[in-house]
Coordinates of C-alpha atoms in Angstrom, one line a residue:
M264 CA -19.1 -7.6 30.9
E265 CA -16.0 -5.6 30.6
P266 CA -16.7 -2.7 28.3
G267 CA -13.4 -3.6 26.4
I268 CA -14.7 -6.9 25.7
Q269 CA -17.9 -5.4 24.4
H270 CA -15.8 -3.5 22.0
I271 CA -14.0 -6.5 20.6
H272 CA -17.3 -8.4 20.1
H273 CA -18.6 -5.3 18.2
L274 CA -15.4 -5.4 16.0
Q275 CA -15.8 -8.9 15.5
R276 CA -19.2 -8.4 14.2
I277 CA -18.7 -5.5 11.8
L278 CA -15.6 -7.4 10.5
S279 CA -17.8 -10.5 9.9
I280 CA -20.2 -8.3 7.9
E281 CA -17.3 -6.7 5.8
K282 CA -15.8 -10.1 5.0
K283 CA -19.2 -11.5 4.0
A284 CA -19.8 -8.5 1.6
D285 CA -16.3 -8.9 0.1
L286 CA -16.5 -12.5 -0.3
T287 CA -20.1 -12.3 -1.8
T288 CA -19.0 -9.6 -4.2
W289 CA -16.2 -11.7 -5.3
Q290 CA -18.4 -14.8 -5.7
E291 CA -21.1 -13.1 -7.6
K292 CA -18.4 -11.7 -9.9
V293 CA -16.7 -15.0 -10.5
A294 CA -18.6 -18.0 -9.3
R295 CA -21.2 -18.0 -12.2
M296 CA -18.6 -17.4 -14.9
S297 CA -17.5 -20.0 -17.3
G298 CA -13.8 -20.4 -17.8
D299 CA -13.9 -18.3 -21.0
D300 CA -15.9 -15.6 -19.1
R301 CA -13.0 -15.5 -16.5
V302 CA -10.6 -15.2 -19.3
R303 CA -12.6 -12.3 -20.8
H304 CA -12.9 -10.5 -17.5
G305 CA -9.2 -10.8 -16.8
L306 CA -9.6 -13.2 -13.7
T307 CA -7.8 -16.2 -15.5
W308 CA -4.9 -16.5 -17.9
R309 CA -5.4 -19.5 -20.1
P310 CA -3.5 -20.9 -22.0
V311 CA -0.1 -19.9 -20.8
S312 CA 3.4 -21.2 -21.6
V313 CA 6.3 -21.2 -19.1
I314 CA 9.2 -19.1 -20.5
K315 CA 11.2 -19.3 -17.4
S316 CA 11.3 -21.2 -14.0
G317 CA 13.7 -21.4 -11.1
F318 CA 14.1 -20.5 -7.5
A319 CA 13.6 -17.0 -6.1
M320 CA 15.2 -15.6 -2.8
G321 CA 14.2 -17.8 0.1
D322 CA 14.5 -20.7 -2.5
K323 CA 10.7 -20.5 -3.3
A324 CA 10.1 -21.9 -6.8
F325 CA 8.8 -19.6 -9.3
V326 CA 7.5 -19.6 -12.9
T327 CA 7.3 -16.9 -15.4
V328 CA 4.4 -17.4 -17.8
Q329 CA 3.3 -15.7 -21.3
R330 CA -0.2 -15.7 -22.4
S331 CA -0.8 -16.1 -26.0
V332 CA 0.0 -12.9 -28.0
H333 CA -3.5 -12.6 -29.5
Q334 CA -5.2 -12.2 -26.1
R335 CA -5.9 -8.6 -25.3
H336 CA -8.4 -9.1 -22.5
D337 CA -8.0 -6.7 -19.3
S338 CA -6.2 -8.3 -16.7
Q339 CA -7.1 -8.1 -13.0
F340 CA -3.7 -9.5 -11.9
K341 CA -1.1 -7.3 -10.1
A342 CA 1.7 -7.7 -7.8
G343 CA 0.7 -9.4 -4.5
S344 CA -2.3 -11.1 -5.9
P345 CA -3.0 -14.6 -4.6
V346 CA -3.3 -17.0 -7.5
T347 CA -3.6 -20.7 -8.4
F348 CA -1.2 -22.0 -11.1
F349 CA -2.8 -25.1 -12.7
T350 CA -2.5 -27.7 -15.6
E351 CA -5.4 -29.3 -17.3
A352 CA -3.3 -32.5 -18.3
A353 CA -5.2 -35.6 -17.0
M354 CA -2.2 -37.4 -16.1
A355 CA -0.8 -34.8 -13.5
K356 CA -1.2 -36.1 -10.0
R357 CA -1.4 -32.8 -8.3
N358 CA -2.6 -30.3 -10.9
R359 CA -3.0 -26.8 -8.7
I360 CA -0.3 -25.0 -6.8
S361 CA -0.9 -21.7 -4.9
G362 CA 1.2 -18.6 -5.3
V363 CA 1.6 -14.9 -5.4
V364 CA 2.1 -12.6 -8.3
H365 CA 5.5 -11.1 -8.3
Y366 CA 4.9 -8.9 -11.2
A367 CA 2.3 -8.7 -14.1
T368 CA 2.5 -6.9 -17.5
E369 CA 0.0 -7.2 -20.3
Q370 CA 1.3 -10.5 -21.6
R371 CA 3.7 -12.0 -18.9
M372 CA 3.5 -12.6 -15.2
Q373 CA 6.0 -14.0 -12.7
I374 CA 4.5 -16.1 -9.9
I375 CA 6.2 -17.1 -6.6
L376 CA 4.8 -20.6 -5.9
N377 CA 4.1 -21.6 -2.3
T378 CA 6.5 -24.6 -2.7
D379 CA 10.1 -25.7 -2.5
D380 CA 10.0 -27.6 -5.8
L381 CA 8.8 -26.9 -9.3
P382 CA 5.8 -29.1 -10.2
D383 CA 6.5 -32.0 -12.3
W384 CA 3.7 -31.0 -14.8
L385 CA 5.3 -28.0 -16.2
N386 CA 5.5 -29.7 -19.7
M387 CA 2.4 -32.0 -19.4
G388 CA -0.2 -30.1 -20.9
P389 CA -2.2 -26.8 -21.1
L390 CA -1.5 -24.4 -18.2
G391 CA -3.4 -21.6 -16.6
V392 CA -3.3 -19.2 -13.8
D393 CA -6.6 -18.3 -11.8
L394 CA -7.1 -15.2 -9.7
E395 CA -8.2 -16.0 -6.2
F396 CA -9.9 -14.3 -3.3
D397 CA -7.6 -12.9 -0.7
N398 CA -8.7 -14.4 2.6
R399 CA -5.7 -14.1 4.6
T400 CA -5.9 -10.4 6.0
Y401 CA -9.5 -11.4 7.3
T402 CA -8.2 -14.7 8.9
E403 CA -5.4 -12.9 10.7
M404 CA -7.8 -10.0 11.9
E405 CA -10.3 -12.7 13.2
K406 CA -7.4 -14.5 15.1
A407 CA -6.2 -11.2 16.5
L408 CA -9.7 -10.3 17.9
V409 CA -10.0 -13.7 19.3
R410 CA -6.7 -13.3 21.2
A411 CA -7.9 -10.0 22.3
L412 CA -11.1 -11.5 23.8
E413 CA -9.3 -14.4 25.5
A414 CA -6.6 -12.4 27.0
Q415 CA -6.1 -12.6 30.8
G416 CA -3.4 -11.0 32.9
N417 CA -1.2 -9.6 30.2
T418 CA -0.8 -6.4 28.2
L419 CA -3.5 -7.3 25.8
V420 CA -5.9 -6.8 28.8
E421 CA -4.5 -3.3 29.2
F422 CA -4.8 -2.5 25.5
R423 CA -8.3 -3.8 25.5
Q424 CA -9.3 -1.3 28.1
I425 CA -7.3 1.6 26.7
L426 CA -8.1 1.2 22.9
S427 CA -11.9 0.9 23.8
G428 CA -11.8 4.2 25.6
H429 CA -12.4 2.9 28.9
R430 CA -9.2 3.7 30.6
L431 CA -6.8 6.6 29.8
P432 CA -3.1 5.6 29.0
A433 CA -0.2 6.7 31.6
F434 CA 2.9 8.6 30.7
G435 CA 6.3 8.9 32.7
T436 CA 8.7 11.7 32.4
A437 CA 9.9 12.7 28.9
P438 CA 13.6 12.0 28.7
D439 CA 16.3 14.0 27.0
L440 CA 17.1 12.9 23.3
A441 CA 20.2 11.3 22.4
Y442 CA 19.8 12.6 18.6
P443 CA 17.9 16.0 19.0
D444 CA 19.7 17.7 16.0
G445 CA 17.7 18.1 12.9
L446 CA 14.2 18.1 14.7
N447 CA 11.9 21.1 15.1
H448 CA 10.2 21.8 18.5
A449 CA 7.1 19.9 17.6
Q450 CA 8.8 16.9 16.3
A451 CA 11.3 16.6 19.3
N452 CA 8.2 16.9 21.6
A453 CA 6.7 14.0 19.7
V454 CA 9.8 11.9 20.1
R455 CA 9.9 12.6 23.8
G456 CA 6.2 11.8 24.1
I457 CA 6.7 8.5 22.5
L458 CA 9.5 7.7 24.9
A459 CA 7.4 8.9 27.9
A460 CA 4.2 6.9 27.0
R461 CA 3.6 3.7 28.9
E462 CA 1.0 2.1 26.8
L463 CA 0.0 4.5 24.0
A464 CA 1.2 7.5 22.1
L465 CA -0.4 9.3 19.1
V466 CA 1.6 11.3 16.5
H467 CA -0.6 13.4 14.2
G468 CA 1.1 14.3 11.1
P469 CA -0.5 16.5 8.5
P470 CA 0.9 16.6 5.1
G471 CA 4.5 17.8 4.7
T472 CA 5.1 18.1 8.6
G473 CA 7.8 15.4 8.5
K474 CA 5.9 12.5 10.2
T475 CA 8.4 10.0 8.6
T476 CA 11.5 12.0 9.9
T477 CA 9.9 12.0 13.4
L478 CA 9.3 8.4 13.4
V479 CA 12.8 7.5 12.3
A480 CA 14.2 9.7 15.0
A481 CA 12.0 7.9 17.6
V482 CA 13.2 4.6 16.3
R483 CA 16.7 5.6 16.8
E484 CA 16.0 6.5 20.5
L485 CA 13.9 3.5 21.0
V486 CA 16.9 1.2 19.8
I487 CA 19.2 2.7 22.2
R488 CA 16.7 1.8 25.0
E489 CA 15.1 -1.3 23.7
G490 CA 17.4 -3.1 21.2
T491 CA 14.9 -4.0 18.7
V492 CA 11.7 -2.2 17.5
L493 CA 8.7 -3.5 15.5
V494 CA 7.6 -1.0 12.8
C495 CA 4.4 -1.9 10.9
A496 CA 2.2 0.0 8.3
A497 CA -1.2 -0.8 6.7
S498 CA 0.2 -1.1 3.3
N499 CA 3.3 -2.4 1.6
T500 CA 4.2 1.0 0.1
A501 CA 4.1 2.8 3.5
T502 CA 6.1 -0.1 5.0
D503 CA 8.7 0.1 2.3
V504 CA 9.0 3.9 2.8
L505 CA 10.0 3.6 6.4
T506 CA 12.1 0.7 5.7
E507 CA 14.2 2.6 3.3
R508 CA 14.5 5.7 5.5
L509 CA 15.4 3.7 8.6
A510 CA 18.2 1.8 6.6
A511 CA 19.4 5.1 5.3
R512 CA 20.1 6.2 8.9
G513 CA 22.5 3.2 9.4
L514 CA 20.1 1.2 11.3
R515 CA 20.0 -2.7 10.7
V516 CA 16.7 -3.3 9.3
V517 CA 15.0 -6.6 8.4
R518 CA 12.0 -6.4 6.1
I519 CA 9.6 -9.2 6.6
G520 CA 7.1 -10.1 3.8
H521 CA 6.6 -12.0 0.7
I522 CA 9.1 -10.8 -1.8
S523 CA 6.5 -10.2 -4.5
R524 CA 5.0 -7.5 -2.3
V525 CA 8.3 -5.8 -1.5
D526 CA 9.7 -2.9 -3.7
E527 CA 12.5 -4.4 -5.7
R528 CA 14.9 -1.7 -4.6
L529 CA 14.5 -3.0 -1.0
L530 CA 15.1 -6.8 -1.8
D531 CA 18.5 -6.7 -0.1
L532 CA 16.8 -5.6 3.1
T533 CA 14.2 -8.3 3.2
L534 CA 14.9 -11.4 5.3
D535 CA 15.1 -13.6 2.2
G536 CA 17.7 -11.1 0.6
Q537 CA 19.8 -11.2 3.8
V538 CA 19.5 -14.9 4.1
A539 CA 20.6 -15.2 0.3
A540 CA 23.5 -12.8 0.9
H541 CA 24.9 -14.5 4.1
P542 CA 28.2 -16.7 3.6
D543 CA 26.3 -19.7 5.3
S544 CA 23.7 -19.8 2.7
R545 CA 26.1 -21.3 0.3
E546 CA 26.4 -24.4 2.5
I547 CA 22.6 -24.6 2.8
K548 CA 22.2 -24.5 -0.9
K549 CA 24.8 -27.3 -1.3
V550 CA 22.9 -29.5 1.1
K551 CA 19.6 -28.7 -0.7
I552 CA 21.2 -29.7 -4.1
K553 CA 22.4 -32.9 -2.7
A554 CA 18.8 -33.5 -1.3
A555 CA 17.4 -32.8 -4.8
Q556 CA 19.9 -35.1 -6.4
A557 CA 19.1 -37.8 -3.9
R558 CA 15.4 -37.4 -4.6
K559 CA 15.9 -37.4 -8.5
K560 CA 18.0 -40.6 -8.3
A561 CA 15.6 -42.3 -6.2
G562 CA 12.7 -41.3 -8.5
T563 CA 14.5 -42.7 -11.7
Y564 CA 12.3 -44.9 -13.7
K565 CA 13.6 -48.6 -14.0
R566 CA 11.8 -51.3 -16.1
T567 CA 11.7 -53.8 -13.3
F568 CA 12.0 -53.3 -9.6
D569 CA 13.4 -56.2 -7.5
A570 CA 13.8 -56.0 -3.8
D571 CA 17.3 -54.3 -4.0
A572 CA 15.9 -51.6 -6.2
R573 CA 13.0 -50.9 -4.0
A574 CA 15.4 -50.7 -1.0
D575 CA 17.7 -48.2 -3.0
R576 CA 14.8 -46.0 -3.7
R577 CA 13.5 -46.2 0.0
D578 CA 17.0 -45.1 1.0
G579 CA 17.4 -42.6 -1.5
Y580 CA 14.1 -40.8 -0.5
Q581 CA 15.3 -41.2 3.1
E582 CA 18.5 -39.6 2.5
A583 CA 16.8 -36.8 0.7
R584 CA 14.5 -36.3 3.6
E585 CA 17.4 -36.2 6.1
L586 CA 19.3 -33.7 4.0
M587 CA 16.3 -31.5 3.6
D588 CA 15.8 -31.6 7.4
W589 CA 19.3 -30.6 8.0
A590 CA 19.1 -27.7 5.5
R591 CA 16.0 -26.4 7.2
H592 CA 17.8 -26.7 10.5
L593 CA 20.7 -24.6 9.2
E594 CA 18.4 -22.2 7.4
T595 CA 16.2 -21.7 10.6
R596 CA 19.3 -21.0 12.6
L597 CA 20.7 -18.4 10.2
V598 CA 17.1 -16.8 10.3
E599 CA 17.2 -16.6 14.0
Q600 CA 20.7 -15.1 13.9
I601 CA 19.7 -12.4 11.5
L602 CA 16.4 -11.6 13.5
D603 CA 18.3 -11.6 16.6
S604 CA 21.0 -8.9 15.2
A605 CA 18.2 -6.7 13.8
Q606 CA 17.6 -3.3 15.4
V607 CA 14.2 -2.8 13.5
I608 CA 11.9 -5.4 11.9
C609 CA 9.5 -3.8 9.5
T610 CA 6.4 -5.6 8.1
T611 CA 2.8 -4.9 7.1
L612 CA 0.2 -5.3 10.0
T613 CA -0.9 -8.5 8.4
G614 CA 2.6 -9.6 7.9
A615 CA 3.2 -9.1 11.6
A616 CA 1.3 -12.4 12.0
H617 CA 4.3 -14.3 10.5
S618 CA 5.3 -17.4 12.4
L619 CA 8.9 -16.1 12.6
L620 CA 7.8 -13.6 15.1
D621 CA 6.0 -16.0 17.2
K622 CA 8.4 -16.3 20.0
R623 CA 9.5 -12.7 19.9
R624 CA 8.3 -9.7 22.0
F625 CA 8.9 -6.2 21.3
A626 CA 8.8 -3.2 23.9
T627 CA 7.5 -0.9 21.4
L628 CA 5.3 -1.2 18.1
I629 CA 5.1 1.7 15.7
V630 CA 2.1 1.9 13.3
D631 CA 2.7 4.3 10.5
E632 CA -0.3 5.6 8.2
A633 CA -2.5 4.3 11.2
A634 CA -5.4 6.4 9.9
Q635 CA -5.6 4.1 6.8
A636 CA -5.7 1.1 8.8
L637 CA -8.8 -1.0 9.9
E638 CA -8.7 -1.2 13.6
P639 CA -9.0 -5.0 13.6
A640 CA -5.7 -5.0 11.6
V641 CA -4.0 -3.0 14.4
W642 CA -4.7 -5.9 16.8
I643 CA -2.6 -8.3 14.8
P644 CA 0.7 -7.3 16.1
L645 CA -0.6 -6.0 19.6
A646 CA 0.0 -9.5 21.4
R647 CA 3.8 -9.0 20.6
V648 CA 4.4 -5.7 22.4
E649 CA 4.0 -3.5 25.5
R650 CA 3.6 -0.1 23.9
L651 CA 1.7 1.2 20.9
V652 CA 2.7 4.3 18.9
L653 CA 0.1 5.4 16.3
A654 CA 1.2 8.0 13.5
G655 CA -1.0 9.3 10.9
D656 CA -3.4 11.9 9.8
P657 CA -7.3 11.2 9.9
H658 CA -7.9 14.0 7.6
Q659 CA -6.2 12.1 4.7
L660 CA -7.5 8.9 3.0
P661 CA -9.3 6.5 5.1
P662 CA -9.1 2.6 4.8
T663 CA -11.3 1.1 2.1
V664 CA -14.6 -0.5 3.6
K665 CA -16.6 -2.4 0.9
S666 CA -19.9 -2.9 3.1
S667 CA -22.0 0.0 3.6
E668 CA -23.5 -1.5 6.6
A669 CA -20.1 -2.2 8.2
A670 CA -19.2 1.4 7.5
R671 CA -22.3 2.6 9.2
E672 CA -21.6 0.4 12.2
G673 CA -18.2 2.1 12.5
L674 CA -15.6 0.0 10.6
N675 CA -14.6 2.9 8.4
I676 CA -13.5 4.8 11.8
T677 CA -10.0 4.0 12.5
L678 CA -8.5 3.5 15.9
M679 CA -6.4 6.8 15.5
E680 CA -9.6 8.7 14.4
R681 CA -11.7 7.4 17.3
L682 CA -8.9 8.2 20.0
L683 CA -7.7 11.4 18.7
P684 CA -10.3 13.6 20.4
S685 CA -10.1 11.8 23.9
L686 CA -6.6 11.5 24.6
P687 CA -5.0 13.8 27.1
Q688 CA -1.7 13.8 25.0
V689 CA -1.6 14.0 21.1
H690 CA 1.4 15.3 19.5
L691 CA 0.5 17.2 16.5
L692 CA 3.4 18.3 14.1
T693 CA 3.0 21.8 13.3
V694 CA 5.8 22.9 10.8
Q695 CA 5.1 21.9 7.1
Y696 CA 8.2 21.7 4.8
R697 CA 6.7 20.7 1.4
M698 CA 4.4 23.4 -0.2
H699 CA 4.3 27.1 -0.8
P700 CA 2.3 28.6 2.0
A701 CA -0.5 29.6 -0.4
I702 CA -1.0 26.0 -1.3
M703 CA -1.1 25.0 2.4
A704 CA -3.6 27.9 3.4
F705 CA -6.9 26.5 2.6
S706 CA -6.2 22.9 3.9
N707 CA -4.8 24.5 7.0
S708 CA -7.8 26.4 7.5
W709 CA -10.4 23.8 6.9
F710 CA -8.8 20.7 8.4
Y711 CA -6.2 21.9 11.0
Q712 CA -7.8 25.1 12.6
D713 CA -4.7 27.0 11.0
Q714 CA -2.4 25.4 13.6
L715 CA 0.3 24.7 10.9
I716 CA 3.1 27.2 9.8
A717 CA 5.1 27.1 6.8
S718 CA 8.8 26.5 7.1
P719 CA 10.8 29.7 6.4
G720 CA 11.8 30.0 2.6
L721 CA 8.9 28.2 1.3
E722 CA 7.4 31.5 0.2
Y723 CA 10.1 31.7 -2.6
R724 CA 9.0 28.2 -3.9
E725 CA 7.5 29.3 -7.1
L726 CA 7.6 28.4 -10.7
P727 CA 9.7 30.8 -13.1
V728 CA 6.8 31.3 -15.4
S729 CA 4.6 34.3 -16.4
D730 CA 1.8 33.2 -14.0
A731 CA 3.5 31.9 -11.1
R732 CA 0.5 32.0 -8.7
P733 CA 0.9 28.8 -6.3
V734 CA -2.9 28.1 -6.6
L735 CA -5.3 28.5 -9.6
F736 CA -9.0 27.4 -9.8
I737 CA -9.9 27.2 -13.6
D738 CA -13.5 27.4 -13.6
T739 CA -15.4 25.7 -16.5
A740 CA -19.0 26.9 -15.4
G741 CA -21.1 27.8 -18.5
C742 CA -18.6 26.2 -20.8
G743 CA -20.8 23.2 -21.4
F744 CA -17.8 20.9 -20.4
E745 CA -20.2 18.2 -19.0
E746 CA -18.9 14.9 -17.6
K747 CA -19.5 11.6 -19.4
V748 CA -20.0 8.0 -18.2
N749 CA -18.2 5.0 -19.3
P750 CA -21.2 2.5 -19.7
E751 CA -19.1 -0.6 -18.9
T752 CA -17.2 0.7 -15.8
R753 CA -19.8 3.4 -14.7
S754 CA -16.8 5.6 -14.0
R755 CA -16.8 9.3 -15.0
Y756 CA -14.5 11.1 -17.3
N757 CA -14.5 14.7 -18.8
P758 CA -12.5 15.0 -22.0
D759 CA -12.8 18.9 -22.0
E760 CA -11.1 19.1 -18.7
Y761 CA -8.1 17.4 -20.5
V762 CA -8.1 20.2 -23.0
L763 CA -7.6 22.6 -20.2
I764 CA -4.9 20.5 -18.7
T765 CA -3.0 20.6 -22.1
C766 CA -3.5 24.5 -22.3
H767 CA -1.9 25.0 -19.0
L768 CA 1.0 22.5 -19.9
E769 CA 1.4 24.4 -23.2
S770 CA 1.6 27.7 -21.2
L771 CA 4.3 26.1 -18.9
R772 CA 6.1 24.8 -21.9
Q773 CA 6.3 28.0 -23.6
D774 CA 7.6 29.8 -20.4
L775 CA 10.2 27.0 -19.4
L776 CA 11.9 26.6 -23.1
E777 CA 15.2 27.2 -21.6
K778 CA 14.5 26.2 -18.0
E779 CA 14.4 22.8 -16.2
W780 CA 10.9 21.2 -16.6
P781 CA 9.2 20.6 -13.3
E782 CA 7.9 17.3 -12.2
I783 CA 4.2 17.3 -12.8
A784 CA 1.4 15.1 -11.6
L785 CA -2.0 14.9 -13.4
L786 CA -4.4 13.7 -10.8
S787 CA -8.2 12.9 -10.7
P788 CA -10.4 11.1 -8.3
Y789 CA -12.0 9.1 -11.2
R790 CA -10.1 6.1 -12.6
E791 CA -11.7 6.6 -16.1
Q792 CA -10.4 10.1 -16.3
V793 CA -7.0 9.0 -15.5
E794 CA -7.1 6.3 -18.1
Y795 CA -8.3 8.9 -20.7
I796 CA -5.6 11.3 -19.8
E797 CA -2.9 8.5 -20.0
E798 CA -4.0 7.6 -23.4
E799 CA -4.2 11.0 -24.8
I800 CA -1.1 12.4 -23.3
Q801 CA 0.9 9.3 -24.8
K802 CA -0.3 10.4 -28.2
D803 CA 1.1 14.0 -27.8
E804 CA 4.8 14.1 -28.9
H805 CA 5.2 17.4 -27.0
Y806 CA 5.2 15.6 -23.6
N807 CA 7.3 12.6 -24.6
G808 CA 10.1 12.1 -22.0
L809 CA 8.9 14.8 -19.8
P810 CA 8.4 14.1 -16.0
I811 CA 4.7 13.8 -16.2
R812 CA 2.9 11.4 -14.1
V813 CA -0.9 10.5 -14.5
Q814 CA -2.5 8.9 -11.3
T815 CA -5.7 8.6 -9.2
I816 CA -5.6 10.6 -6.1
D817 CA -5.8 7.4 -4.0
G818 CA -2.8 6.2 -5.8
F819 CA -0.6 9.2 -5.2
Q820 CA -1.1 9.5 -1.3
G821 CA 2.3 9.9 0.3
Q822 CA 3.9 11.3 -2.8
E823 CA 4.7 15.0 -4.0
M824 CA 5.7 16.7 -6.9
D825 CA 6.4 20.4 -8.2
V826 CA 3.0 21.0 -9.9
V827 CA -0.1 19.1 -9.3
I828 CA -3.1 19.5 -11.9
L829 CA -6.3 18.3 -10.4
S830 CA -9.2 17.4 -12.6
L831 CA -12.4 17.2 -10.5
V832 CA -14.5 15.8 -13.6
R833 CA -18.0 16.5 -12.1
S834 CA -19.9 19.0 -14.3
N835 CA -23.8 18.4 -14.5
G836 CA -27.1 20.3 -14.1
R837 CA -28.0 18.4 -10.8
S838 CA -25.1 19.6 -8.7
E839 CA -24.3 15.9 -8.0
I840 CA -20.5 15.6 -7.0
G841 CA -20.4 11.9 -6.0
F842 CA -17.4 10.9 -3.9
L843 CA -15.8 14.3 -4.2
Q844 CA -18.0 14.6 -1.0
D845 CA -15.0 12.8 0.8
Y846 CA -13.1 15.9 1.6
R847 CA -10.2 13.7 2.8
R848 CA -9.5 12.7 -0.6
M849 CA -9.5 16.3 -1.6
N850 CA -7.1 17.2 1.2
V851 CA -4.7 14.5 -0.1
A852 CA -4.8 16.0 -3.7
M853 CA -4.5 19.5 -2.7
T854 CA -1.5 19.0 -0.5
R855 CA 0.7 16.9 -3.0
A856 CA 2.1 20.1 -4.8
Q857 CA 5.2 21.9 -3.7
R858 CA 5.2 24.9 -6.1
Q859 CA 1.9 25.0 -7.9
L860 CA -1.7 23.6 -7.6
V861 CA -4.1 23.7 -10.4
V862 CA -7.6 22.7 -9.8
I863 CA -10.0 22.3 -12.7
G864 CA -13.8 22.1 -12.0
D865 CA -17.2 23.4 -12.5
S866 CA -18.1 25.8 -9.8
A867 CA -22.1 25.7 -10.6
T868 CA -21.8 21.9 -9.9
I869 CA -19.5 21.8 -6.8
G870 CA -20.4 25.2 -5.4
G871 CA -23.4 24.0 -3.4
D872 CA -21.2 21.9 -1.2
P873 CA -19.8 23.8 1.9
F874 CA -16.3 22.4 1.5
Y875 CA -16.0 23.7 -2.2
A876 CA -17.9 26.8 -1.6
Q877 CA -15.5 27.8 1.0
F878 CA -12.6 26.7 -1.4
L879 CA -14.1 28.9 -4.2
D880 CA -14.5 31.8 -2.0
H881 CA -10.8 31.3 -0.8
C882 CA -9.6 31.2 -4.6
Q883 CA -11.8 34.4 -5.3
A884 CA -10.3 36.3 -2.3
T885 CA -6.7 35.4 -3.1
G886 CA -6.9 36.0 -6.8
A887 CA -6.6 32.4 -7.7
W888 CA -9.8 32.1 -9.8
R889 CA -9.5 31.8 -13.5
S890 CA -12.3 31.3 -16.2
A891 CA -11.9 28.4 -18.5
W892 CA -12.6 31.0 -21.3
E893 CA -9.2 32.6 -20.7
Y894 CA -7.6 29.2 -21.7
V895 CA -9.7 28.1 -24.6
N896 CA -9.7 31.6 -26.2
R897 CA -6.0 32.1 -26.3

């Protein structure tokens, strides 16, 4: 058996393990719940009332629902969640319609329905919304792996051999660049390497090294040579970032994806948005209105139906069908026209399975944040392309794998991480533009073998305050600031570390009375600590209106701020540090700051781990260590 086929079989097996674990967890969580339990756990909204309905971009029906004001149960619904909108009215013929959440607040939710028409039971009885298990990504990954297995005599066979590590990719001569200006040496080399690659290129972009800038430059070069480029990422957020940056450089970009999952600022760049804005869409809408009118007229209730009335109804429904067929024909033609004129098509890896792309092939696929993508997901768009470009950093957050067995078998090892050590050409971006060199120093040493250099001038990126040190470690050892556990969520928090956060913020506030307040991120690896900080800081009028953001580390990847204050939370007599052991999460947190990084933690708890031991030594050697007593005794 071809080694590449063995590799695909292995991926199928571990993906099946992950899917089963994910589904089992969901079923155990939901299946045994009563309707009231689902409501209590935030998995169902019931009863709800429709406060608005209509048609969104792409003429998909939508409803905005509101749950009873007295309901204060936690909600699991969020933008992009698959749901079922239902009625409990006995007389409703079809009482459940699937959809996707567009947005959800504490009391309101807008749902884009998977239908062209609003249900006729909106006013027929009690309504509700159920959260559903999201199976679509698994389905598309499974299909992609089957395509890879069955491939014969096409580029998928080559990808199967190269991506399994049983054949090295080939490279041609690196061409000159049409747009070399604005790129440093490493970035320009990476773009030339992409153009020279026959089947595969890797761009390794550590934090702040301009990976997105490099990819945008590469796309501009590829557009000249190839016409249209397919750009994907594992998440909607990463896809949206590239979409926005590519459009800002004047490229004709089409973002494909459900509008509920796209940043609202980019709706004009979506396919639905461009269809709606096109002059021809008015004619399509007119035809649809006529179809709706014909359907409504045909369905008008009559006391008696004679032969003529039945014929009129039949003819009315026939006219409605013909009009809708014509509208769909016009819309399909318009969609094809927009896609034909696009220079870049952006979508998530799962979104690349969209039927609109079935008949389209691309010379190059660029996958951004490839070190966050499960390998089976990367196979989804590969059947449409000739060349693959993987860009990312395996030293930042990996993809989420729910099954420990699947993780042990290698599902948590991404394609980029696996290929990085073995490829003859990897393009490392070496100049970082984000952070003060002192903030970069420890990460550079531990993760990147001191290969990164700071762009000139970053050494002046300091705060105008009395203690402007770019890195501070505030040590709580011996203070009795022990972690606590929420008995319901089992997540950890540390109220005393929040006290230290406020002490540092107050110090900044005093020094910055007449100066511009910096953007500050308060981060923690623990959700419970984030929620605790959010609640407490909202109560403090000193910080009302200031640019302070509270977030988990995972939720902050890809972003940056002037000051980052990181609360590690763990403080116990057993030296247990939990998932602080994922050093990649710490790398993300420590490299978000531009001007100052403040880490709050207990050296006695974390110091037994080699990563944190070296970080503590670094802080001691550079004068960045402070005792918590210095703050609380002020």
